[in-house]
PDB file of C-alpha atoms in Angstrom:
ATOM      1  CA  MET A   1     -98.940  41.798 -15.933  1.00  0.00           C
ATOM      2  CA  VAL A   2     -98.365  38.051 -15.500  1.00  0.00           C
ATOM      3  CA  LYS A   3     -94.643  38.703 -15.425  1.00  0.00           C
ATOM      4  CA  ASN A   4     -95.084  41.236 -12.574  1.00  0.00           C
ATOM      5  CA  MET A   5     -97.214  38.762 -10.626  1.00  0.00           C
ATOM      6  CA  VAL A   6     -94.513  36.073 -10.918  1.00  0.00           C
ATOM      7  CA  GLN A   7     -91.843  38.538  -9.788  1.00  0.00           C
ATOM      8  CA  ASN A   8     -93.936  39.627  -6.805  1.00  0.00           C
ATOM      9  CA  SER A   9     -94.585  35.984  -5.807  1.00  0.00           C
ATOM     10  CA  SER A  10     -90.854  35.273  -5.981  1.00  0.00           C
ATOM     11  CA  ILE A  11     -90.071  38.238  -3.752  1.00  0.00           C
ATOM     12  CA  TRP A  12     -92.779  37.160  -1.270  1.00  0.00           C
ATOM     13  CA  PHE A  13     -91.428  33.615  -1.184  1.00  0.00           C
ATOM     14  CA  LYS A  14     -87.905  34.862  -0.431  1.00  0.00           C
ATOM     15  CA  MET A  15     -89.262  37.068   2.378  1.00  0.00           C
ATOM     16  CA  VAL A  16     -91.042  34.062   3.922  1.00  0.00           C
ATOM     17  CA  GLN A  17     -87.823  32.018   3.670  1.00  0.00           C
ATOM     18  CA  CYS A  18     -85.837  34.747   5.453  1.00  0.00           C
ATOM     19  CA  CYS A  19     -88.427  35.083   8.223  1.00  0.00           C
ATOM     20  CA  SER A  20     -88.569  31.310   8.706  1.00  0.00           C
ATOM     21  CA  ALA A  21     -84.798  31.100   8.979  1.00  0.00           C
ATOM     22  CA  LEU A  22     -84.749  33.925  11.519  1.00  0.00           C
ATOM     23  CA  LEU A  23     -87.533  32.303  13.587  1.00  0.00           C
ATOM     24  CA  LEU A  24     -85.729  28.952  13.527  1.00  0.00           C
ATOM     25  CA  THR A  25     -82.533  30.627  14.762  1.00  0.00           C
ATOM     26  CA  ILE A  26     -84.429  32.265  17.651  1.00  0.00           C
ATOM     27  CA  LEU A  27     -86.112  28.986  18.611  1.00  0.00           C
ATOM     28  CA  LEU A  28     -82.852  27.065  18.573  1.00  0.00           C
ATOM     29  CA  THR A  29     -81.267  29.715  20.763  1.00  0.00           C
ATOM     30  CA  THR A  30     -84.114  29.977  23.284  1.00  0.00           C
ATOM     31  CA  CYS A  31     -84.691  26.213  23.532  1.00  0.00           C
ATOM     32  CA  GLU A  32     -81.123  25.503  24.549  1.00  0.00           C
ATOM     33  CA  VAL A  33     -81.025  22.799  27.226  1.00  0.00           C
ATOM     34  CA  ILE A  34     -80.163  24.399  30.599  1.00  0.00           C
ATOM     35  CA  PRO A  35     -78.579  22.239  33.320  1.00  0.00           C
ATOM     36  CA  GLU A  36     -81.001  21.472  36.170  1.00  0.00           C
ATOM     37  CA  ASN A  37     -78.801  23.140  38.774  1.00  0.00           C
ATOM     38  CA  GLU A  38     -78.999  26.369  36.773  1.00  0.00           C
ATOM     39  CA  ARG A  39     -82.774  26.140  36.264  1.00  0.00           C
ATOM     40  CA  LEU A  40     -83.669  25.963  39.965  1.00  0.00           C
ATOM     41  CA  ILE A  41     -83.568  29.235  41.868  1.00  0.00           C
ATOM     42  CA  PRO A  42     -83.016  28.678  45.599  1.00  0.00           C
ATOM     43  CA  ILE A  43     -85.561  30.306  47.922  1.00  0.00           C
ATOM     44  CA  GLU A  44     -83.959  32.399  50.630  1.00  0.00           C
ATOM     45  CA  THR A  45     -85.675  31.804  53.970  1.00  0.00           C
ATOM     46  CA  GLU A  46     -85.988  34.520  56.564  1.00  0.00           C
ATOM     47  CA  SER A  47     -83.341  34.847  59.277  1.00  0.00           C
ATOM     48  CA  SER A  48     -85.973  35.126  62.049  1.00  0.00           C
ATOM     49  CA  ASN A  49     -85.517  33.031  65.174  1.00  0.00           C
ATOM     50  CA  ARG A  50     -89.131  31.852  65.026  1.00  0.00           C
ATOM     51  CA  THR A  51     -89.993  28.219  64.341  1.00  0.00           C
ATOM     52  CA  THR A  52     -93.326  27.646  62.602  1.00  0.00           C
ATOM     53  CA  LEU A  53     -95.792  24.940  63.659  1.00  0.00           C
ATOM     54  CA  ILE A  54     -98.033  23.165  61.143  1.00  0.00           C
ATOM     55  CA  VAL A  55    -100.699  20.872  62.587  1.00  0.00           C
ATOM     56  CA  GLU A  56    -101.710  18.515  59.774  1.00  0.00           C
ATOM     57  CA  PHE A  57    -105.100  16.827  60.195  1.00  0.00           C
ATOM     58  CA  SER A  58    -105.078  13.533  58.309  1.00  0.00           C
ATOM     59  CA  GLY A  59    -106.999  10.285  57.873  1.00  0.00           C
ATOM     60  CA  LEU A  60    -105.987   6.857  56.615  1.00  0.00           C
ATOM     61  CA  LYS A  61    -109.050   6.748  54.320  1.00  0.00           C
ATOM     62  CA  CYS A  62    -108.143  10.150  52.845  1.00  0.00           C
ATOM     63  CA  ASN A  63    -106.738   9.783  49.305  1.00  0.00           C
ATOM     64  CA  ASN A  64    -105.105  13.203  49.202  1.00  0.00           C
ATOM     65  CA  CYS A  65    -103.517  13.074  52.641  1.00  0.00           C
ATOM     66  CA  PRO A  66    -100.251  11.602  51.270  1.00  0.00           C
ATOM     67  CA  LEU A  67    -100.009  14.703  49.049  1.00  0.00           C
ATOM     68  CA  ALA A  68    -100.205  16.900  52.152  1.00  0.00           C
ATOM     69  CA  ALA A  69     -97.570  14.746  53.859  1.00  0.00           C
ATOM     70  CA  GLU A  70     -95.345  15.161  50.807  1.00  0.00           C
ATOM     71  CA  GLU A  71     -95.818  18.947  50.911  1.00  0.00           C
ATOM     72  CA  ALA A  72     -94.925  18.936  54.617  1.00  0.00           C
ATOM     73  CA  HIS A  73     -91.788  16.904  53.817  1.00  0.00           C
ATOM     74  CA  ASN A  74     -90.787  19.411  51.119  1.00  0.00           C
ATOM     75  CA  LEU A  75     -91.261  22.335  53.493  1.00  0.00           C
ATOM     76  CA  LEU A  76     -89.233  20.573  56.195  1.00  0.00           C
ATOM     77  CA  SER A  77     -86.443  20.101  53.656  1.00  0.00           C
ATOM     78  CA  LEU A  78     -86.541  23.832  52.954  1.00  0.00           C
ATOM     79  CA  TYR A  79     -86.919  25.219  56.488  1.00  0.00           C
ATOM     80  CA  GLY A  80     -85.084  22.583  58.538  1.00  0.00           C
ATOM     81  CA  ASN A  81     -85.417  23.176  62.286  1.00  0.00           C
ATOM     82  CA  LYS A  82     -87.369  26.394  61.629  1.00  0.00           C
ATOM     83  CA  LEU A  83     -90.452  24.238  60.998  1.00  0.00           C
ATOM     84  CA  VAL A  84     -92.181  21.562  63.094  1.00  0.00           C
ATOM     85  CA  VAL A  85     -94.966  19.410  61.639  1.00  0.00           C
ATOM     86  CA  VAL A  86     -97.401  17.421  63.799  1.00  0.00           C
ATOM     87  CA  GLU A  87     -99.831  15.004  62.127  1.00  0.00           C
ATOM     88  CA  MET A  88    -103.130  14.508  63.960  1.00  0.00           C
ATOM     89  CA  HIS A  89    -105.749  11.851  63.181  1.00  0.00           C
ATOM     90  CA  PRO A  90    -109.113  12.981  64.610  1.00  0.00           C
ATOM     91  CA  ALA A  91    -111.430  10.066  65.409  1.00  0.00           C
ATOM     92  CA  SER A  92    -114.453  12.321  64.843  1.00  0.00           C
ATOM     93  CA  ASN A  93    -113.749  12.588  61.099  1.00  0.00           C
ATOM     94  CA  LYS A  94    -115.220   9.914  58.816  1.00  0.00           C
ATOM     95  CA  LEU A  95    -111.879   9.533  56.975  1.00  0.00           C
ATOM     96  CA  THR A  96    -110.171   8.305  60.142  1.00  0.00           C
ATOM     97  CA  GLU A  97    -110.315   4.685  61.269  1.00  0.00           C
ATOM     98  CA  ALA A  98    -108.938   3.082  64.408  1.00  0.00           C
ATOM     99  CA  LYS A  99    -108.468  -0.661  64.839  1.00  0.00           C
ATOM    100  CA  PRO A 100    -106.410  -2.677  67.334  1.00  0.00           C
ATOM    101  CA  GLU A 101    -103.770  -3.468  64.699  1.00  0.00           C
ATOM    102  CA  TYR A 102    -103.445   0.199  63.623  1.00  0.00           C
ATOM    103  CA  ASP A 103    -104.585   3.234  65.566  1.00  0.00           C
ATOM    104  CA  TYR A 104    -103.140   6.674  64.813  1.00  0.00           C
ATOM    105  CA  THR A 105    -105.770   8.526  66.851  1.00  0.00           C
ATOM    106  CA  CYS A 106    -105.612  10.008  70.332  1.00  0.00           C
ATOM    107  CA  ALA A 107    -108.042  12.023  72.411  1.00  0.00           C
ATOM    108  CA  THR A 108    -105.816  15.098  72.198  1.00  0.00           C
ATOM    109  CA  SER A 109    -106.014  15.145  68.399  1.00  0.00           C
ATOM    110  CA  ASP A 110    -109.798  15.110  68.550  1.00  0.00           C
ATOM    111  CA  LEU A 111    -109.905  17.879  71.168  1.00  0.00           C
ATOM    112  CA  TYR A 112    -107.863  20.254  68.996  1.00  0.00           C
ATOM    113  CA  TYR A 113    -109.708  19.256  65.805  1.00  0.00           C
ATOM    114  CA  GLN A 114    -113.091  20.081  67.282  1.00  0.00           C
ATOM    115  CA  HIS A 115    -111.759  23.288  68.864  1.00  0.00           C
ATOM    116  CA  PHE A 116    -110.684  24.491  65.416  1.00  0.00           C
ATOM    117  CA  GLY A 117    -114.149  23.713  64.016  1.00  0.00           C
ATOM    118  CA  GLY A 118    -113.633  20.286  62.465  1.00  0.00           C
ATOM    119  CA  ASP A 119    -116.464  17.749  62.316  1.00  0.00           C
ATOM    120  CA  ASN A 120    -117.344  14.421  60.704  1.00  0.00           C
ATOM    121  CA  THR A 121    -117.574  15.908  57.207  1.00  0.00           C
ATOM    122  CA  THR A 122    -114.649  18.362  57.168  1.00  0.00           C
ATOM    123  CA  PRO A 123    -112.572  17.651  54.029  1.00  0.00           C
ATOM    124  CA  LEU A 124    -109.121  16.285  54.767  1.00  0.00           C
ATOM    125  CA  PRO A 125    -106.241  16.978  54.528  1.00  0.00           C
ATOM    126  CA  ILE A 126    -106.331  20.341  56.239  1.00  0.00           C
ATOM    127  CA  GLY A 127    -103.897  22.207  58.457  1.00  0.00           C
ATOM    128  CA  VAL A 128    -103.622  24.848  61.149  1.00  0.00           C
ATOM    129  CA  VAL A 129    -100.553  27.100  61.255  1.00  0.00           C
ATOM    130  CA  ASN A 130     -99.236  28.252  64.639  1.00  0.00           C
ATOM    131  CA  MET A 131    -102.441  27.091  66.368  1.00  0.00           C
ATOM    132  CA  THR A 132    -104.278  30.227  65.233  1.00  0.00           C
ATOM    133  CA  LYS A 133    -106.250  31.726  62.368  1.00  0.00           C
ATOM    134  CA  THR A 134    -104.679  32.475  58.985  1.00  0.00           C
ATOM    135  CA  ASP A 135    -106.573  35.065  56.929  1.00  0.00           C
ATOM    136  CA  GLY A 136    -109.587  34.706  59.241  1.00  0.00           C
ATOM    137  CA  ASP A 137    -109.791  30.883  59.245  1.00  0.00           C
ATOM    138  CA  TYR A 138    -108.131  28.196  61.330  1.00  0.00           C
ATOM    139  CA  PHE A 139    -107.980  25.643  58.521  1.00  0.00           C
ATOM    140  CA  VAL A 140    -105.469  26.159  55.709  1.00  0.00           C
ATOM    141  CA  LYS A 141    -105.310  23.950  52.590  1.00  0.00           C
ATOM    142  CA  TYR A 142    -101.984  22.183  52.188  1.00  0.00           C
ATOM    143  CA  GLN A 143    -101.326  24.008  48.905  1.00  0.00           C
ATOM    144  CA  LEU A 144    -101.108  27.250  50.932  1.00  0.00           C
ATOM    145  CA  TRP A 145     -98.817  26.011  53.710  1.00  0.00           C
ATOM    146  CA  GLY A 146     -95.757  27.336  51.909  1.00  0.00           C
ATOM    147  CA  SER A 147     -97.020  30.923  51.820  1.00  0.00           C
ATOM    148  CA  ALA A 148     -98.131  30.626  55.459  1.00  0.00           C
ATOM    149  CA  CYS A 149     -94.600  29.535  56.403  1.00  0.00           C
ATOM    150  CA  ILE A 150     -93.132  32.540  54.595  1.00  0.00           C
ATOM    151  CA  ALA A 151     -95.422  34.904  56.527  1.00  0.00           C
ATOM    152  CA  SER A 152     -94.654  33.194  59.833  1.00  0.00           C
ATOM    153  CA  SER A 153     -90.901  33.270  59.268  1.00  0.00           C
ATOM    154  CA  LYS A 154     -90.973  37.066  58.994  1.00  0.00           C
ATOM    155  CA  VAL A 155     -92.098  37.401  62.644  1.00  0.00           C
ATOM    156  CA  THR A 156     -89.449  37.444  65.371  1.00  0.00           C
ATOM    157  CA  SER A 157     -90.276  35.416  68.475  1.00  0.00           C
ATOM    158  CA  PRO A 158     -89.589  36.950  71.900  1.00  0.00           C
ATOM    159  CA  VAL A 159     -88.666  33.516  73.339  1.00  0.00           C
ATOM    160  CA  THR A 160     -86.503  30.485  72.736  1.00  0.00           C
ATOM    161  CA  ILE A 161     -87.109  26.937  73.965  1.00  0.00           C
ATOM    162  CA  ALA A 162     -84.417  24.435  74.932  1.00  0.00           C
ATOM    163  CA  HIS A 163     -85.097  20.854  76.019  1.00  0.00           C
ATOM    164  CA  THR A 164     -82.978  18.453  78.016  1.00  0.00           C
ATOM    165  CA  VAL A 165     -84.454  14.961  77.932  1.00  0.00           C
ATOM    166  CA  GLU A 166     -83.675  11.667  79.649  1.00  0.00           C
ATOM    167  CA  VAL A 167     -85.354   8.280  79.160  1.00  0.00           C
ATOM    168  CA  LEU A 168     -85.311   5.896  82.111  1.00  0.00           C
ATOM    169  CA  SER A 169     -87.021   2.601  81.326  1.00  0.00           C
ATOM    170  CA  ASN A 170     -90.547   3.619  80.254  1.00  0.00           C
ATOM    171  CA  GLU A 171     -90.351   7.096  81.798  1.00  0.00           C
ATOM    172  CA  LEU A 172     -89.533  10.371  80.086  1.00  0.00           C
ATOM    173  CA  HIS A 173     -87.888  13.143  82.134  1.00  0.00           C
ATOM    174  CA  ILE A 174     -88.001  16.574  80.519  1.00  0.00           C
ATOM    175  CA  ASN A 175     -86.668  20.010  81.412  1.00  0.00           C
ATOM    176  CA  ALA A 176     -87.943  22.756  79.116  1.00  0.00           C
ATOM    177  CA  THR A 177     -86.186  26.112  79.534  1.00  0.00           C
ATOM    178  CA  ILE A 178     -87.933  29.138  78.067  1.00  0.00           C
ATOM    179  CA  SER A 179     -85.674  32.187  77.813  1.00  0.00           C
ATOM    180  CA  ASN A 180     -84.749  35.424  76.024  1.00  0.00           C
ATOM    181  CA  ILE A 181     -87.940  37.185  77.038  1.00  0.00           C
ATOM    182  CA  SER A 182     -88.098  40.658  75.524  1.00  0.00           C
ATOM    183  CA  THR A 183     -91.781  41.631  75.697  1.00  0.00           C
ATOM    184  CA  ASP A 184     -94.752  41.504  78.049  1.00  0.00           C
ATOM    185  CA  MET A 185     -95.106  37.846  79.034  1.00  0.00           C
ATOM    186  CA  ILE A 186     -98.460  37.825  80.844  1.00  0.00           C
ATOM    187  CA  ASP A 187    -100.838  34.934  80.059  1.00  0.00           C
ATOM    188  CA  VAL A 188     -98.263  32.606  78.486  1.00  0.00           C
ATOM    189  CA  GLN A 189     -98.486  28.802  78.404  1.00  0.00           C
ATOM    190  CA  TYR A 190     -96.094  25.967  77.620  1.00  0.00           C
ATOM    191  CA  ILE A 191     -97.529  22.874  75.881  1.00  0.00           C
ATOM    192  CA  ALA A 192     -95.637  19.600  75.386  1.00  0.00           C
ATOM    193  CA  TRP A 193     -96.647  16.809  73.006  1.00  0.00           C
ATOM    194  CA  LEU A 194     -95.349  13.337  72.266  1.00  0.00           C
ATOM    195  CA  THR A 195     -95.110  12.484  68.552  1.00  0.00           C
ATOM    196  CA  GLU A 196     -93.900   9.362  66.773  1.00  0.00           C
ATOM    197  CA  ASP A 197     -92.204   8.764  63.408  1.00  0.00           C
ATOM    198  CA  LYS A 198     -91.909   5.681  61.174  1.00  0.00           C
ATOM    199  CA  ILE A 199     -95.307   4.181  61.986  1.00  0.00           C
ATOM    200  CA  ILE A 200     -95.979   1.580  59.300  1.00  0.00           C
ATOM    201  CA  GLY A 201     -99.624   0.969  58.497  1.00  0.00           C
ATOM    202  CA  PRO A 202    -102.398   1.288  55.911  1.00  0.00           C
ATOM    203  CA  GLN A 203    -103.150   4.462  53.959  1.00  0.00           C
ATOM    204  CA  MET A 204    -105.291   5.247  50.927  1.00  0.00           C
ATOM    205  CA  MET A 205    -103.236   6.762  48.122  1.00  0.00           C
ATOM    206  CA  PRO A 206    -104.081   9.486  45.556  1.00  0.00           C
ATOM    207  CA  GLU A 207    -104.660   6.951  42.771  1.00  0.00           C
ATOM    208  CA  GLY A 208    -107.335   5.259  44.897  1.00  0.00           C
ATOM    209  CA  THR A 209    -105.375   2.189  45.982  1.00  0.00           C
ATOM    210  CA  ALA A 210    -104.590   1.116  49.536  1.00  0.00           C
ATOM    211  CA  ASN A 211    -100.958   1.012  50.654  1.00  0.00           C
ATOM    212  CA  PRO A 212    -100.696  -1.423  53.610  1.00  0.00           C
ATOM    213  CA  THR A 213     -97.109  -0.408  54.438  1.00  0.00           C
ATOM    214  CA  TYR A 214     -97.287   3.385  54.279  1.00  0.00           C
ATOM    215  CA  GLU A 215     -94.908   5.270  56.602  1.00  0.00           C
ATOM    216  CA  HIS A 216     -96.621   7.832  58.851  1.00  0.00           C
ATOM    217  CA  ASN A 217     -94.428  10.474  60.501  1.00  0.00           C
ATOM    218  CA  HIS A 218     -94.894  13.223  63.114  1.00  0.00           C
ATOM    219  CA  VAL A 219     -98.021  11.490  64.456  1.00  0.00           C
ATOM    220  CA  LEU A 220     -99.356  12.939  67.708  1.00  0.00           C
ATOM    221  CA  ARG A 221     -99.532  10.208  70.355  1.00  0.00           C
ATOM    222  CA  ASP A 222    -100.412  12.169  73.481  1.00  0.00           C
ATOM    223  CA  ALA A 223    -100.229  15.489  75.319  1.00  0.00           C
ATOM    224  CA  ILE A 224     -97.480  15.445  77.953  1.00  0.00           C
ATOM    225  CA  THR A 225     -98.815  18.577  79.643  1.00  0.00           C
ATOM    226  CA  ASP A 226    -102.460  19.596  79.859  1.00  0.00           C
ATOM    227  CA  GLU A 227    -103.799  20.033  76.303  1.00  0.00           C
ATOM    228  CA  TRP A 228    -103.805  23.826  76.724  1.00  0.00           C
ATOM    229  CA  GLY A 229    -100.545  23.929  78.593  1.00  0.00           C
ATOM    230  CA  THR A 230     -98.889  24.901  81.842  1.00  0.00           C
ATOM    231  CA  ALA A 231     -99.008  28.579  82.806  1.00  0.00           C
ATOM    232  CA  LEU A 232     -95.588  30.254  82.778  1.00  0.00           C
ATOM    233  CA  GLN A 233     -94.793  32.691  85.576  1.00  0.00           C
ATOM    234  CA  ILE A 234     -92.191  34.426  83.472  1.00  0.00           C
ATOM    235  CA  ASN A 235     -93.210  38.075  83.269  1.00  0.00           C
ATOM    236  CA  GLY A 236     -90.155  40.170  84.147  1.00  0.00           C
ATOM    237  CA  LYS A 237     -87.906  37.092  84.411  1.00  0.00           C
ATOM    238  CA  ALA A 238     -85.101  36.032  82.077  1.00  0.00           C
ATOM    239  CA  THR A 239     -85.876  32.312  82.087  1.00  0.00           C
ATOM    240  CA  GLU A 240     -88.205  29.684  83.452  1.00  0.00           C
ATOM    241  CA  THR A 241     -87.727  25.920  83.467  1.00  0.00           C
ATOM    242  CA  VAL A 242     -90.665  23.501  83.351  1.00  0.00           C
ATOM    243  CA  SER A 243     -89.841  19.996  84.614  1.00  0.00           C
ATOM    244  CA  MET A 244     -92.016  17.008  83.709  1.00  0.00           C
ATOM    245  CA  THR A 245     -92.069  13.239  84.146  1.00  0.00           C
ATOM    246  CA  TYR A 246     -94.142  11.232  81.687  1.00  0.00           C
ATOM    247  CA  THR A 247     -94.859   7.509  81.314  1.00  0.00           C
ATOM    248  CA  PHE A 248     -94.804   6.259  77.728  1.00  0.00           C
ATOM    249  CA  PRO A 249     -97.897   4.576  76.270  1.00  0.00           C
ATOM    250  CA  THR A 250     -97.299   0.878  75.615  1.00  0.00           C
ATOM    251  CA  HIS A 251     -98.059   1.117  71.870  1.00  0.00           C
ATOM    252  CA  VAL A 252     -95.257   3.530  70.896  1.00  0.00           C
ATOM    253  CA  ASN A 253     -91.681   2.851  69.780  1.00  0.00           C
ATOM    254  CA  ILE A 254     -89.707   5.072  72.163  1.00  0.00           C
ATOM    255  CA  GLU A 255     -86.722   5.434  69.813  1.00  0.00           C
ATOM    256  CA  ASN A 256     -88.975   6.934  67.130  1.00  0.00           C
ATOM    257  CA  CYS A 257     -90.647   9.443  69.453  1.00  0.00           C
ATOM    258  CA  ASN A 258     -90.153  13.191  69.742  1.00  0.00           C
ATOM    259  CA  VAL A 259     -90.970  15.863  72.308  1.00  0.00           C
ATOM    260  CA  VAL A 260     -92.605  18.934  70.790  1.00  0.00           C
ATOM    261  CA  GLY A 261     -92.655  21.996  73.044  1.00  0.00           C
ATOM    262  CA  ILE A 262     -94.796  25.047  72.247  1.00  0.00           C
ATOM    263  CA  VAL A 263     -95.014  28.455  73.893  1.00  0.00           C
ATOM    264  CA  MET A 264     -98.476  29.995  73.457  1.00  0.00           C
ATOM    265  CA  LYS A 265     -99.374  33.650  73.968  1.00  0.00           C
ATOM    266  CA  ASP A 266    -102.743  35.191  73.147  1.00  0.00           C
ATOM    267  CA  ASN A 267    -103.821  31.892  71.523  1.00  0.00           C
ATOM    268  CA  VAL A 268    -100.863  31.906  69.114  1.00  0.00           C
ATOM    269  CA  ALA A 269     -97.863  29.547  69.068  1.00  0.00           C
ATOM    270  CA  ILE A 270     -95.047  32.077  69.288  1.00  0.00           C
ATOM    271  CA  GLN A 271     -92.238  29.495  69.478  1.00  0.00           C
ATOM    272  CA  VAL A 272     -91.814  25.757  68.934  1.00  0.00           C
ATOM    273  CA  ASN A 273     -89.029  23.260  69.565  1.00  0.00           C
ATOM    274  CA  GLU A 274     -88.788  19.576  68.638  1.00  0.00           C
ATOM    275  CA  TYR A 275     -86.464  17.197  70.469  1.00  0.00           C
ATOM    276  CA  LYS A 276     -85.954  13.800  68.824  1.00  0.00           C
ATOM    277  CA  LEU A 277     -85.397  11.027  71.336  1.00  0.00           C
ATOM    278  CA  LYS A 278     -83.122   9.220  68.887  1.00  0.00           C
ATOM    279  CA  ASN A 279     -80.588  11.987  69.633  1.00  0.00           C
ATOM    280  CA  ILE A 280     -80.182  10.806  73.235  1.00  0.00           C
ATOM    281  CA  LYS A 281     -76.723   9.303  73.591  1.00  0.00           C
TER     282      LYS A 281
END
């Protein structure tokens, strides 16, 4: 009986050895190091002509706002000129601070923020996509901006926007041509904003420290048109051109500014175009 037990133990031990060898072979095969360029699967963006607008509400005392800015940067890298980001600092939120040496706020930012339902205690960062509600709410967490962009990029816009821009001293001369109208264009507005990149100033960081030389981009400086836009008389017409003259605020760096043009219909941004003044020859 003892002899049989020894034989059975020997057989069991050999079975364990075989299984271990087989498992090791599988692990070595499946854990093969794969080159990074083969691990990443590119995301195919939609071929729609629509450009998406993300309004990013931010505050310099907001620790997580740099994470939202990083997400916006990643999405811009993915979508290119099919995405425009505008960063707004609402003075009516407790995480925003304005001082003479650094002020990222403007009255227009506050007007939109309060229109969308923001108040002194609204958690930042938060965003609004295409100036309208997403899944029943205006505010969208930055972690969901990517999926909102995917949904937006599947919608074809009935319009295109083209800007011609000239800077003469401290004046901005703009012609915005809205064209390729293919649907009913009653109750349509054109909005123009001035934004600024490369603003160096303080910002709280995710680890809880203050960065005095943080770079803020896409910051809204002012509305060039009325905040809710200029009515377009374009129903039944192929194109319409809106001409504007605007005097720059004294606190902006003109070379770092951009003109953002938006066509609104039924309270939705149906097309957006950004013209960077640095492109002026």
